[in-house]
Amino acid sequence: MCCFFIPLAEASVLTAANSLLKKTGKGKSLASHFDSLSKLLYGGSLLLALEHIWHGEIIFAPPFITAMKTPEDLQTMLDELSTTGVGMALVTTVAYIGFACLEKYLKKNTAGTTATAGQN
């Protein structure tokens, strides 16, 4: 229904934090990571929104989200936000952090390997 709202909210917070970091001129590496992660989250949210439009869960007339038509459906929507939406945002963030750490590790080890290979 609207599980993409949570990753979209996270991406918005990261974008705001990124703009603050750029204003201060500090944390360029962190700002770069915030920018990359927010783009990943925005893209995923867009694709999920399109999928929900395709399946008729989002419509172009009020209330826009079909789960908001009845109070019973509203509780289902809130449950989906708190489980699926939060889960997707967490998995995406943890996966990004894992790949960022792996990239840093590989760059560090590759730089050390090429430096020692040139000495032989």
Coordinates of N, CA and C in Angstrom, one line a residue:
M1 N 0.8 -1.2 0.0 CA 0.0 0.0 0.0 C 0.9 1.3 0.0
C2 N 1.6 1.5 1.1 CA 2.4 2.7 1.1 C 3.7 2.4 1.9
C3 N 4.2 1.2 1.7 CA 5.5 0.9 2.4 C 6.7 1.7 2.0
F4 N 6.5 2.3 0.8 CA 7.6 3.1 0.3 C 7.8 4.5 1.0
F5 N 6.8 4.9 1.8 CA 6.9 6.1 2.5 C 8.1 6.2 3.5
I6 N 8.4 5.1 4.1 CA 9.4 5.0 5.1 C 10.8 5.2 4.5
P7 N 11.2 4.5 3.4 CA 12.4 4.8 2.7 C 12.5 6.2 2.1
L8 N 11.3 6.7 1.7 CA 11.3 8.0 1.1 C 11.5 9.0 2.2
A9 N 11.0 8.8 3.4 CA 11.3 9.7 4.5 C 12.7 9.7 4.9
E10 N 13.3 8.5 5.0 CA 14.7 8.4 5.3 C 15.6 9.1 4.3
A11 N 15.2 8.9 3.0 CA 16.0 9.6 1.9 C 15.9 11.1 2.1
S12 N 14.7 11.6 2.5 CA 14.5 13.1 2.7 C 15.4 13.6 3.9
V13 N 15.4 12.8 4.9 CA 16.2 13.2 6.1 C 17.7 13.2 5.7
L14 N 18.2 12.2 4.9 CA 19.6 12.2 4.5 C 19.9 13.3 3.6
T15 N 18.9 13.7 2.7 CA 19.2 14.9 1.8 C 19.3 16.1 2.6
A16 N 18.5 16.3 3.6 CA 18.6 17.5 4.5 C 19.9 17.5 5.2
A17 N 20.3 16.4 5.8 CA 21.6 16.3 6.5 C 22.7 16.5 5.6
N18 N 22.6 16.0 4.3 CA 23.7 16.2 3.3 C 23.8 17.7 3.0
S19 N 22.7 18.4 2.9 CA 22.8 19.9 2.6 C 23.4 20.6 3.7
L20 N 23.1 20.2 5.0 CA 23.7 20.8 6.1 C 25.2 20.6 6.2
L21 N 25.6 19.4 5.8 CA 27.1 19.0 5.8 C 27.8 19.8 4.8
K22 N 27.2 20.0 3.6 CA 27.8 20.8 2.5 C 27.9 22.3 2.9
K23 N 26.9 22.8 3.7 CA 27.0 24.2 4.1 C 28.2 24.4 5.1
T24 N 28.4 23.4 6.0 CA 29.5 23.6 6.9 C 30.8 23.3 6.3
G25 N 30.8 22.6 5.2 CA 32.1 22.3 4.6 C 32.9 21.1 5.2
K26 N 32.3 20.5 6.2 CA 32.9 19.4 6.9 C 32.2 18.1 6.5
G27 N 32.9 17.0 6.7 CA 32.4 15.7 6.5 C 32.1 15.4 5.0
K28 N 33.0 15.7 4.1 CA 32.8 15.5 2.7 C 32.6 14.0 2.4
S29 N 33.3 13.1 3.1 CA 33.1 11.7 2.8 C 31.7 11.2 3.3
L30 N 31.3 11.7 4.5 CA 30.0 11.4 5.0 C 28.9 11.9 4.1
A31 N 29.1 13.2 3.6 CA 28.1 13.8 2.7 C 28.0 13.0 1.4
S32 N 29.1 12.4 0.9 CA 29.1 11.6 -0.3 C 28.3 10.3 0.0
H33 N 28.5 9.7 1.1 CA 27.7 8.5 1.5 C 26.2 8.8 1.6
F34 N 25.9 9.9 2.3 CA 24.5 10.3 2.4 C 23.9 10.5 1.1
D35 N 24.6 11.2 0.2 CA 24.1 11.4 -1.2 C 23.8 10.1 -1.9
S36 N 24.8 9.2 -1.9 CA 24.6 7.9 -2.5 C 23.4 7.1 -2.0
L37 N 23.4 7.0 -0.6 CA 22.3 6.3 0.0 C 20.9 6.9 -0.3
S38 N 20.9 8.2 -0.2 CA 19.6 8.9 -0.5 C 19.1 8.6 -1.9
K39 N 20.1 8.6 -2.9 CA 19.7 8.3 -4.3 C 19.2 6.9 -4.4
L40 N 19.8 5.9 -3.7 CA 19.4 4.6 -3.7 C 17.9 4.4 -3.1
L41 N 17.7 5.1 -2.0 CA 16.4 5.1 -1.4 C 15.3 5.8 -2.2
Y42 N 15.7 6.9 -2.8 CA 14.7 7.6 -3.7 C 14.3 6.7 -4.9
G43 N 15.3 6.1 -5.5 CA 15.0 5.2 -6.6 C 14.2 4.0 -6.3
G44 N 14.4 3.4 -5.2 CA 13.6 2.3 -4.7 C 12.2 2.7 -4.4
S45 N 12.1 3.9 -3.8 CA 10.7 4.4 -3.4 C 9.9 4.7 -4.7
L46 N 10.6 5.3 -5.7 CA 9.9 5.6 -6.9 C 9.4 4.3 -7.6
L47 N 10.3 3.3 -7.6 CA 9.9 2.0 -8.3 C 8.7 1.4 -7.5
L48 N 8.8 1.4 -6.2 CA 7.6 0.9 -5.4 C 6.4 1.7 -5.6
A49 N 6.5 3.0 -5.7 CA 5.3 3.8 -5.9 C 4.7 3.4 -7.3
L50 N 5.5 3.3 -8.3 CA 5.0 2.9 -9.6 C 4.3 1.5 -9.6
E51 N 4.9 0.6 -8.8 CA 4.3 -0.7 -8.7 C 3.0 -0.6 -8.0
H52 N 2.8 0.2 -7.0 CA 1.6 0.4 -6.3 C 0.5 1.0 -7.2
I53 N 1.0 2.0 -8.0 CA 0.0 2.6 -9.0 C -0.4 1.5 -10.0
W54 N 0.5 0.7 -10.4 CA 0.2 -0.4 -11.4 C -0.9 -1.3 -10.8
H55 N -0.8 -1.6 -9.5 CA -1.7 -2.6 -8.9 C -3.0 -1.9 -8.3
G56 N -3.1 -0.6 -8.5 CA -4.3 0.1 -8.1 C -4.4 0.4 -6.6
E57 N -3.3 0.4 -6.0 CA -3.2 0.7 -4.5 C -3.1 2.2 -4.3
I58 N -2.6 2.9 -5.3 CA -2.5 4.3 -5.3 C -3.3 4.8 -6.5
I59 N -4.2 5.7 -6.2 CA -5.1 6.3 -7.3 C -4.9 7.8 -7.4
F60 N -5.4 8.4 -8.4 CA -5.2 9.8 -8.6 C -6.4 10.6 -8.3
A61 N -7.1 10.2 -7.2 CA -8.2 10.9 -6.7 C -8.2 10.7 -5.2
P62 N -8.7 11.7 -4.4 CA -8.7 11.5 -3.0 C -9.4 10.2 -2.6
P63 N -8.9 9.5 -1.6 CA -7.8 9.7 -0.7 C -6.5 9.3 -1.2
F64 N -6.3 9.0 -2.5 CA -5.0 8.7 -3.1 C -4.5 7.3 -2.8
I65 N -4.6 7.0 -1.5 CA -4.1 5.6 -1.1 C -5.4 4.9 -0.8
T66 N -5.6 3.8 -1.5 CA -6.9 3.0 -1.3 C -7.0 2.5 0.1
A67 N -6.0 2.3 0.9 CA -6.0 1.8 2.2 C -6.6 2.9 3.2
M68 N -6.8 4.1 2.7 CA -7.3 5.1 3.6 C -8.8 5.3 3.5
K69 N -9.5 4.5 2.7 CA -10.9 4.6 2.5 C -11.7 4.2 3.7
T70 N -11.3 3.2 4.4 CA -12.0 2.8 5.6 C -11.1 2.7 6.8
P71 N -11.6 2.9 8.0 CA -10.8 2.8 9.2 C -10.1 1.5 9.4
E72 N -10.8 0.4 9.0 CA -10.1 -0.9 9.1 C -8.9 -1.0 8.2
D73 N -9.0 -0.5 7.0 CA -7.8 -0.5 6.1 C -6.7 0.4 6.6
L74 N -7.0 1.4 7.3 CA -6.0 2.3 7.9 C -5.1 1.6 8.8
Q75 N -5.6 0.7 9.7 CA -4.8 0.0 10.6 C -3.9 -1.0 9.8
T76 N -4.4 -1.6 8.8 CA -3.5 -2.5 7.9 C -2.4 -1.7 7.3
M77 N -2.7 -0.4 6.9 CA -1.7 0.4 6.3 C -0.6 0.8 7.3
L78 N -1.0 1.1 8.5 CA 0.0 1.4 9.6 C 0.8 0.2 9.9
D79 N 0.2 -0.9 9.9 CA 1.0 -2.2 10.2 C 2.0 -2.4 9.1
E80 N 1.6 -2.1 7.9 CA 2.6 -2.3 6.8 C 3.7 -1.3 6.8
L81 N 3.4 -0.1 7.2 CA 4.4 0.9 7.3 C 5.4 0.5 8.4
S82 N 4.9 0.0 9.5 CA 5.8 -0.3 10.7 C 6.6 -1.5 10.5
T83 N 6.1 -2.4 9.6 CA 6.9 -3.7 9.4 C 7.6 -3.7 8.1
T84 N 6.9 -3.6 7.0 CA 7.5 -3.7 5.7 C 8.3 -2.5 5.4
G85 N 7.8 -1.3 5.6 CA 8.5 -0.1 5.3 C 9.8 0.1 6.1
V86 N 9.7 -0.1 7.4 CA 10.9 0.0 8.2 C 11.9 -1.1 7.9
G87 N 11.4 -2.3 7.6 CA 12.3 -3.4 7.3 C 13.0 -3.1 6.0
M88 N 12.3 -2.5 5.0 CA 13.0 -2.2 3.7 C 14.1 -1.1 3.9
A89 N 13.7 -0.1 4.6 CA 14.7 1.0 4.9 C 15.9 0.5 5.6
L90 N 15.7 -0.4 6.6 CA 16.8 -0.9 7.4 C 17.7 -1.8 6.5
V91 N 17.1 -2.7 5.8 CA 17.9 -3.6 4.9 C 18.7 -2.8 3.9
T92 N 18.1 -1.8 3.3 CA 18.8 -1.0 2.3 C 19.9 -0.3 3.0
T93 N 19.7 0.3 4.1 CA 20.8 1.0 4.8 C 21.9 0.1 5.3
V94 N 21.6 -1.0 5.8 CA 22.6 -2.0 6.3 C 23.4 -2.5 5.1
A95 N 22.7 -2.8 4.0 CA 23.4 -3.3 2.8 C 24.3 -2.2 2.3
Y96 N 23.9 -1.0 2.2 CA 24.7 0.1 1.8 C 26.0 0.2 2.6
I97 N 25.8 0.2 3.9 CA 26.9 0.3 4.9 C 27.9 -0.8 4.7
G98 N 27.3 -2.0 4.5 CA 28.2 -3.2 4.3 C 29.0 -3.0 3.0
F99 N 28.4 -2.6 1.9 CA 29.1 -2.4 0.7 C 30.1 -1.3 0.8
A100 N 29.8 -0.2 1.5 CA 30.7 0.9 1.7 C 32.0 0.4 2.5
C101 N 31.7 -0.4 3.5 CA 32.9 -0.9 4.3 C 33.7 -1.9 3.4
L102 N 33.1 -2.7 2.6 CA 33.8 -3.6 1.8 C 34.6 -2.8 0.8
E103 N 34.1 -1.8 0.2 CA 34.8 -1.0 -0.8 C 36.0 -0.3 -0.1
K104 N 35.9 0.2 1.1 CA 37.0 0.8 1.8 C 38.1 -0.2 2.1
Y105 N 37.6 -1.4 2.6 CA 38.6 -2.5 2.9 C 39.3 -2.9 1.6
L106 N 38.6 -3.1 0.5 CA 39.3 -3.5 -0.8 C 40.2 -2.4 -1.3
K107 N 39.9 -1.2 -1.2 CA 40.8 -0.1 -1.6 C 42.0 -0.1 -0.7
K108 N 41.9 -0.3 0.6 CA 43.0 -0.3 1.5 C 43.9 -1.4 1.2
N109 N 43.4 -2.6 1.0 CA 44.2 -3.8 0.7 C 44.8 -3.8 -0.7
T110 N 44.1 -3.2 -1.7 CA 44.6 -3.2 -3.0 C 45.8 -2.2 -3.1
A111 N 45.6 -1.0 -2.4 CA 46.7 0.0 -2.4 C 48.0 -0.6 -1.7
G112 N 47.8 -1.4 -0.7 CA 49.0 -2.0 0.0 C 49.6 -3.1 -0.9
T113 N 48.8 -3.8 -1.6 CA 49.3 -4.9 -2.5 C 50.1 -4.3 -3.7
T114 N 49.5 -3.3 -4.3 CA 50.2 -2.7 -5.4 C 51.5 -2.0 -5.0
A115 N 51.6 -1.5 -3.8 CA 52.8 -0.8 -3.3 C 53.9 -1.8 -3.1
T116 N 53.5 -3.0 -2.5 CA 54.5 -4.0 -2.3 C 54.9 -4.7 -3.6
A117 N 54.0 -4.8 -4.5 CA 54.3 -5.5 -5.8 C 55.3 -4.7 -6.6
G118 N 55.3 -3.3 -6.5 CA 56.2 -2.5 -7.2 C 57.6 -2.5 -6.6
Q119 N 57.8 -3.0 -5.4 CA 59.1 -3.1 -4.7 C 59.8 -4.3 -5.2
N120 N 59.2 -5.3 -5.6 CA 59.8 -6.6 -6.0 C 60.5 -6.5 -7.3

